[in-house]
Amino acid sequence: MQPIENNQRIDVLDYLRGFALLGIILVNIPDLLRLDIPKTSTDIIYHHFLLLFVEGKFFTIFSFLFGVGFYIFISRAKAQQKRAYLLFTNRLMLLLVMGIIHTFFNSGEALKFYAIYGLFALPFYKVRKEINLVISLILLALTAYFGIKAAMPLPLILLGLTAGQYHIFEKIAEHRQKIRQFTIVMFGISIVGLLYQWQYVPEGNVQFNELSEQALAQHVTNVQQFSLIGLQISPFVSAFYVGLLMLLLQYPFVKIALSPLQAYGQMALTNYLGQTALILLIGHQFDLMNTTAYIHTLWICIGIYIVQLLFSKLWLTYCRFGPMEWLWRMGTYWSIPPFLAKR
């Protein structure tokens, strides 16, 4: 098992984290603003778009990337002759505390699950990559097939760990053709899955008191199947998103155009928590709680994107880490890390 070079940041992972954050906020904002079910045609169309292309997909990417980061952290700590497992446990405990606190503001937050499942995944670092691959794929297939969303982070973290063991993100240029083939296959499966899911798209703005028992039962079945199929195909759609972005980032002009995503992803913890803070602040300040339309949440998210992307780029111009990342690092190592960037 070859360790990753010390202090060598893998840029593509930051881009992917930033990309994942763009989708996560779109799913979280309706619950944070306590919105009712969509009623207008525009809101219903937008809600269906979220369920088809966003719901479960970016959460999957974020969980997978947590596993990759897990491998990188331990590999680098071991290469530096540090107590890798103790440090990573410290890191997870701090994440658990942050997640529990965050739950008081965002009931759908994910940090505490990453901390808990990270502890379960820790022993698998020493397991052969081939075994980890088989275990993670079997667990992911089972949790997705039965729609157990709360359990999906564990196999996704293990799959990310396995990707780290295979050094996929360090050898993208070497394996570009394989990544392209993989992405095409994932695209094909995603299209078939999405078309199948669309067959169960539930009608919007249903007047339940006017439905017959048979029509009501059919509507309930459609809602359940639509959500279940969406969860079942989410790993394939997410894999397509990841593969496509990895390929696009091999072109210098794309990398430059999307460079704000890198800083956004480098400060993923700060921006994830910041999304909740900004949404709640905007919601209460402008009296949007339980009143705004679904489509309006998109414009709020775009505004938050602009603020956070600019803030992340500016912050990292002068500082080495995001504010929450710096505190997390300090708690992990029990020492004060350098704060200002080298000029």
XYZ file of C-alpha atoms in Angstrom:
343
model
C 0.000 0.000 0.000
C 1.761 3.113 -1.243
C 1.334 6.293 0.775
C 0.327 9.530 -0.881
C 3.019 12.164 -1.051
C 2.984 14.383 2.032
C 1.302 17.781 1.675
C 0.394 17.064 -1.952
C -3.172 18.262 -2.373
C -5.241 16.453 -4.988
C -7.038 19.328 -6.714
C -9.736 17.249 -8.394
C -11.089 16.210 -4.983
C -11.602 19.860 -4.038
C -13.460 20.470 -7.298
C -15.672 17.443 -6.632
C -16.385 18.537 -3.051
C -17.327 21.984 -4.286
C -19.561 20.463 -6.949
C -21.257 18.242 -4.347
C -21.972 21.272 -2.153
C -23.778 22.950 -5.058
C -26.317 20.133 -5.108
C -26.630 19.523 -1.380
C -27.959 23.010 -0.651
C -30.695 22.618 -3.300
C -32.047 19.596 -1.452
C -31.640 21.012 2.063
C -33.195 24.435 1.594
C -36.893 23.407 1.330
C -36.724 21.621 4.696
C -34.760 24.442 6.324
C -37.392 26.945 5.172
C -40.144 24.502 6.245
C -41.850 24.584 2.873
C -45.081 22.757 2.197
C -45.494 20.463 -0.816
C -45.282 22.359 -4.139
C -48.622 23.472 -5.583
C -47.991 25.639 -8.659
C -46.984 24.078 -11.979
C -43.579 25.809 -11.878
C -42.887 24.561 -8.367
C -43.987 21.030 -9.276
C -41.714 20.929 -12.340
C -38.764 22.216 -10.294
C -39.503 19.714 -7.505
C -39.516 16.865 -10.024
C -36.203 18.129 -11.422
C -34.693 18.006 -7.926
C -35.995 14.491 -7.301
C -34.706 13.219 -10.643
C -31.276 14.826 -10.889
C -30.282 16.116 -7.443
C -31.941 14.264 -4.557
C -29.594 11.544 -3.279
C -27.003 12.174 -5.997
C -24.827 14.841 -4.376
C -25.173 13.298 -0.925
C -23.760 10.130 -2.524
C -20.793 12.036 -3.980
C -20.062 13.766 -0.669
C -20.131 10.454 1.225
C -17.829 8.809 -1.310
C -15.383 11.728 -1.084
C -15.361 11.458 2.700
C -14.057 7.914 2.246
C -11.348 9.092 -0.139
C -10.324 11.757 2.368
C -10.291 9.122 5.112
C -7.725 7.098 3.152
C -5.580 10.125 2.334
C -5.530 11.374 5.930
C -4.407 8.058 7.430
C -1.892 7.382 4.639
C -0.211 10.740 5.133
C -0.213 10.455 8.924
C 1.391 6.995 8.730
C 3.976 8.260 6.228
C 4.926 10.973 8.749
C 5.257 8.383 11.529
C 2.292 9.864 13.395
C -0.350 8.000 15.405
C -2.688 7.849 12.432
C -5.601 5.952 13.957
C -5.662 8.046 17.121
C -5.547 11.266 15.096
C -8.332 10.114 12.806
C -10.441 9.074 15.792
C -9.932 12.557 17.250
C -11.027 13.956 13.918
C -14.190 11.850 13.877
C -15.092 12.740 17.468
C -14.841 16.424 16.659
C -16.950 15.882 13.553
C -19.545 14.074 15.669
C -19.743 17.012 18.083
C -20.118 19.464 15.201
C -22.783 17.246 13.673
C -24.789 17.005 16.902
C -24.696 20.797 17.314
C -25.605 21.267 13.653
C -28.625 18.978 14.092
C -30.305 21.610 16.277
C -30.380 23.871 13.219
C -30.586 21.344 10.365
C -32.324 18.070 11.185
C -31.132 16.534 7.902
C -27.429 17.204 8.487
C -24.932 14.472 7.598
C -21.767 15.127 9.629
C -22.738 12.944 12.590
C -23.387 10.010 10.249
C -19.984 10.427 8.629
C -18.378 10.424 12.077
C -20.211 7.289 13.220
C -19.753 5.362 9.981
C -16.142 6.543 9.812
C -15.482 4.687 13.057
C -17.050 1.533 11.611
C -14.944 1.915 8.458
C -11.661 2.476 10.298
C -10.640 -1.236 10.508
C -11.109 -1.595 6.746
C -8.062 0.574 6.071
C -5.891 -2.528 6.590
C -8.117 -4.777 4.461
C -7.027 -5.599 0.904
C -8.497 -3.281 -1.699
C -10.086 -6.151 -3.654
C -12.005 -7.275 -0.561
C -13.023 -3.721 0.270
C -14.305 -3.273 -3.263
C -16.500 -6.376 -3.057
C -17.820 -5.537 0.422
C -18.599 -1.908 -0.431
C -20.398 -2.785 -3.676
C -22.496 -5.506 -2.043
C -23.482 -3.251 0.867
C -24.230 -0.367 -1.484
C -26.393 -2.579 -3.689
C -28.360 -3.859 -0.674
C -28.891 -0.455 0.979
C -29.870 1.184 -2.326
C -32.160 -1.651 -3.433
C -34.097 -1.633 -0.156
C -34.067 2.159 0.049
C -32.152 2.395 3.346
C -30.794 5.891 2.773
C -29.526 6.362 6.331
C -27.238 3.326 5.929
C -25.867 4.214 2.492
C -22.987 6.409 3.748
C -21.159 3.367 5.168
C -20.704 1.499 1.854
C -20.053 4.809 0.082
C -17.309 5.664 2.577
C -15.849 2.184 2.094
C -16.023 2.643 -1.676
C -14.186 5.964 -1.326
C -11.575 4.265 0.836
C -11.188 1.628 -1.876
C -10.802 4.316 -4.551
C -8.007 5.760 -2.422
C -6.348 2.344 -2.181
C -6.442 2.074 -5.984
C -4.985 5.631 -6.273
C -7.630 6.527 -8.829
C -7.476 10.266 -8.228
C -3.687 10.376 -8.450
C -3.535 8.685 -11.850
C -6.382 10.266 -13.779
C -4.263 11.104 -16.832
C -2.981 7.520 -17.030
C -6.463 6.034 -16.815
C -8.369 8.627 -18.853
C -9.585 6.060 -21.383
C -10.898 3.733 -18.661
C -12.553 6.649 -16.877
C -14.170 7.699 -20.170
C -15.512 4.187 -20.742
C -16.761 3.996 -17.156
C -18.497 7.369 -17.503
C -20.220 6.332 -20.738
C -21.500 3.126 -19.114
C -22.759 5.066 -16.068
C -24.468 7.556 -18.389
C -26.272 4.759 -20.212
C -27.444 3.112 -16.994
C -28.498 6.511 -15.612
C -30.639 7.310 -18.665
C -32.403 3.939 -18.496
C -32.932 4.323 -14.747
C -34.259 7.874 -15.013
C -36.682 6.899 -17.793
C -37.911 4.023 -15.633
C -38.269 6.352 -12.641
C -40.238 8.849 -14.743
C -42.949 6.243 -15.318
C -43.875 6.625 -11.652
C -43.742 10.418 -11.479
C -46.610 11.389 -9.142
C -49.183 13.974 -10.166
C -48.740 17.362 -8.594
C -51.305 19.355 -6.617
C -53.525 16.346 -5.958
C -56.936 16.946 -4.360
C -56.950 13.943 -2.030
C -60.578 14.374 -0.954
C -61.653 13.975 -4.590
C -59.716 10.759 -5.235
C -61.279 7.313 -5.261
C -59.692 4.633 -3.079
C -58.098 3.071 -6.140
C -56.734 6.403 -7.410
C -55.414 7.257 -3.948
C -53.692 3.868 -3.658
C -52.124 4.360 -7.115
C -50.898 7.835 -6.171
C -49.316 6.547 -2.958
C -47.642 3.715 -4.905
C -46.279 6.173 -7.463
C -44.851 8.434 -4.743
C -43.185 5.507 -2.986
C -41.809 3.935 -6.173
C -40.611 7.272 -7.556
C -38.588 7.938 -4.410
C -37.301 4.354 -4.123
C -36.165 4.124 -7.739
C -34.480 7.510 -7.397
C -32.467 6.182 -4.475
C -31.678 2.921 -6.272
C -30.214 4.650 -9.324
C -28.487 7.461 -7.402
C -25.071 5.673 -7.264
C -25.058 5.362 -11.071
C -26.079 8.980 -11.689
C -23.558 10.169 -9.103
C -20.820 8.067 -10.703
C -21.652 9.652 -14.066
C -21.432 13.152 -12.561
C -18.068 12.356 -10.958
C -16.633 10.715 -14.077
C -17.770 13.562 -16.325
C -16.277 16.244 -14.077
C -13.005 14.301 -13.762
C -12.737 14.148 -17.555
C -13.630 17.807 -18.055
C -11.033 18.897 -15.518
C -8.318 17.396 -17.714
C -8.807 20.385 -20.025
C -6.908 23.445 -18.709
C -9.559 25.965 -19.802
C -12.259 24.028 -17.929
C -10.085 23.856 -14.834
C -9.568 27.612 -14.960
C -13.255 28.328 -15.594
C -14.292 26.152 -12.656
C -11.470 27.276 -10.342
C -13.896 28.908 -7.840
C -15.196 25.376 -7.171
C -11.753 24.338 -5.972
C -11.671 26.938 -3.200
C -15.326 26.178 -2.426
C -14.490 22.500 -1.964
C -11.286 23.191 -0.058
C -13.478 24.923 2.532
C -16.210 22.266 2.327
C -16.869 22.040 6.075
C -17.078 25.814 6.504
C -19.336 26.177 3.473
C -21.582 23.235 4.404
C -22.254 24.707 7.843
C -22.392 28.183 6.332
C -25.167 27.134 3.963
C -27.410 26.314 6.911
C -26.557 29.591 8.656
C -27.216 31.696 5.551
C -30.484 29.941 4.681
C -31.873 30.363 8.203
C -30.685 33.983 8.363
C -32.305 34.824 5.015
C -35.449 32.877 5.873
C -36.050 34.664 9.168
C -34.798 38.087 8.051
C -37.063 38.230 4.988
C -39.981 36.261 6.488
C -39.629 33.382 4.024
C -40.222 30.534 6.480
C -43.077 28.366 5.184
C -44.111 31.106 2.732
C -41.772 31.190 -0.261
C -42.261 29.186 -3.454
C -40.064 26.207 -4.318
C -38.656 27.877 -7.417
C -37.629 30.890 -5.322
C -35.314 28.657 -3.309
C -33.247 28.234 -6.470
C -32.597 31.992 -6.633
C -31.692 32.018 -2.931
C -29.211 29.188 -3.545
C -27.670 31.028 -6.494
C -27.187 34.067 -4.260
C -25.547 31.897 -1.593
C -23.333 30.286 -4.256
C -22.041 33.699 -5.311
C -21.374 34.823 -1.736
C -19.649 31.609 -0.679
C -17.626 31.152 -3.872
C -16.260 34.697 -3.632
C -15.678 34.391 0.114
C -13.827 31.072 -0.268
C -11.580 32.407 -3.015
C -10.784 35.561 -1.047
C -10.273 33.757 2.261
C -7.817 31.234 0.834
C -5.844 34.037 -0.771
C -4.748 35.079 2.717
C -5.330 31.967 4.862
C -4.188 28.344 4.616
C -7.451 26.795 5.783
C -11.097 27.704 6.047
C -12.130 28.842 9.568
C -13.889 25.588 10.488
C -11.173 23.507 8.821
C -8.567 25.336 10.904
C -10.459 24.621 14.140
C -10.984 21.002 13.090
C -7.278 20.620 12.380
C -6.353 22.225 15.714
C -8.631 19.822 17.591
C -7.296 16.843 15.657
C -3.618 17.481 16.379
C -4.010 19.338 19.703
C -1.748 22.078 18.371
C -2.264 25.433 16.704
C -1.677 25.106 12.965
C -0.398 28.020 10.859
C -3.288 30.284 9.905
C -2.000 32.732 7.313
C -0.980 31.642 3.832
C 2.626 32.004 2.743
C 3.026 35.190 0.704
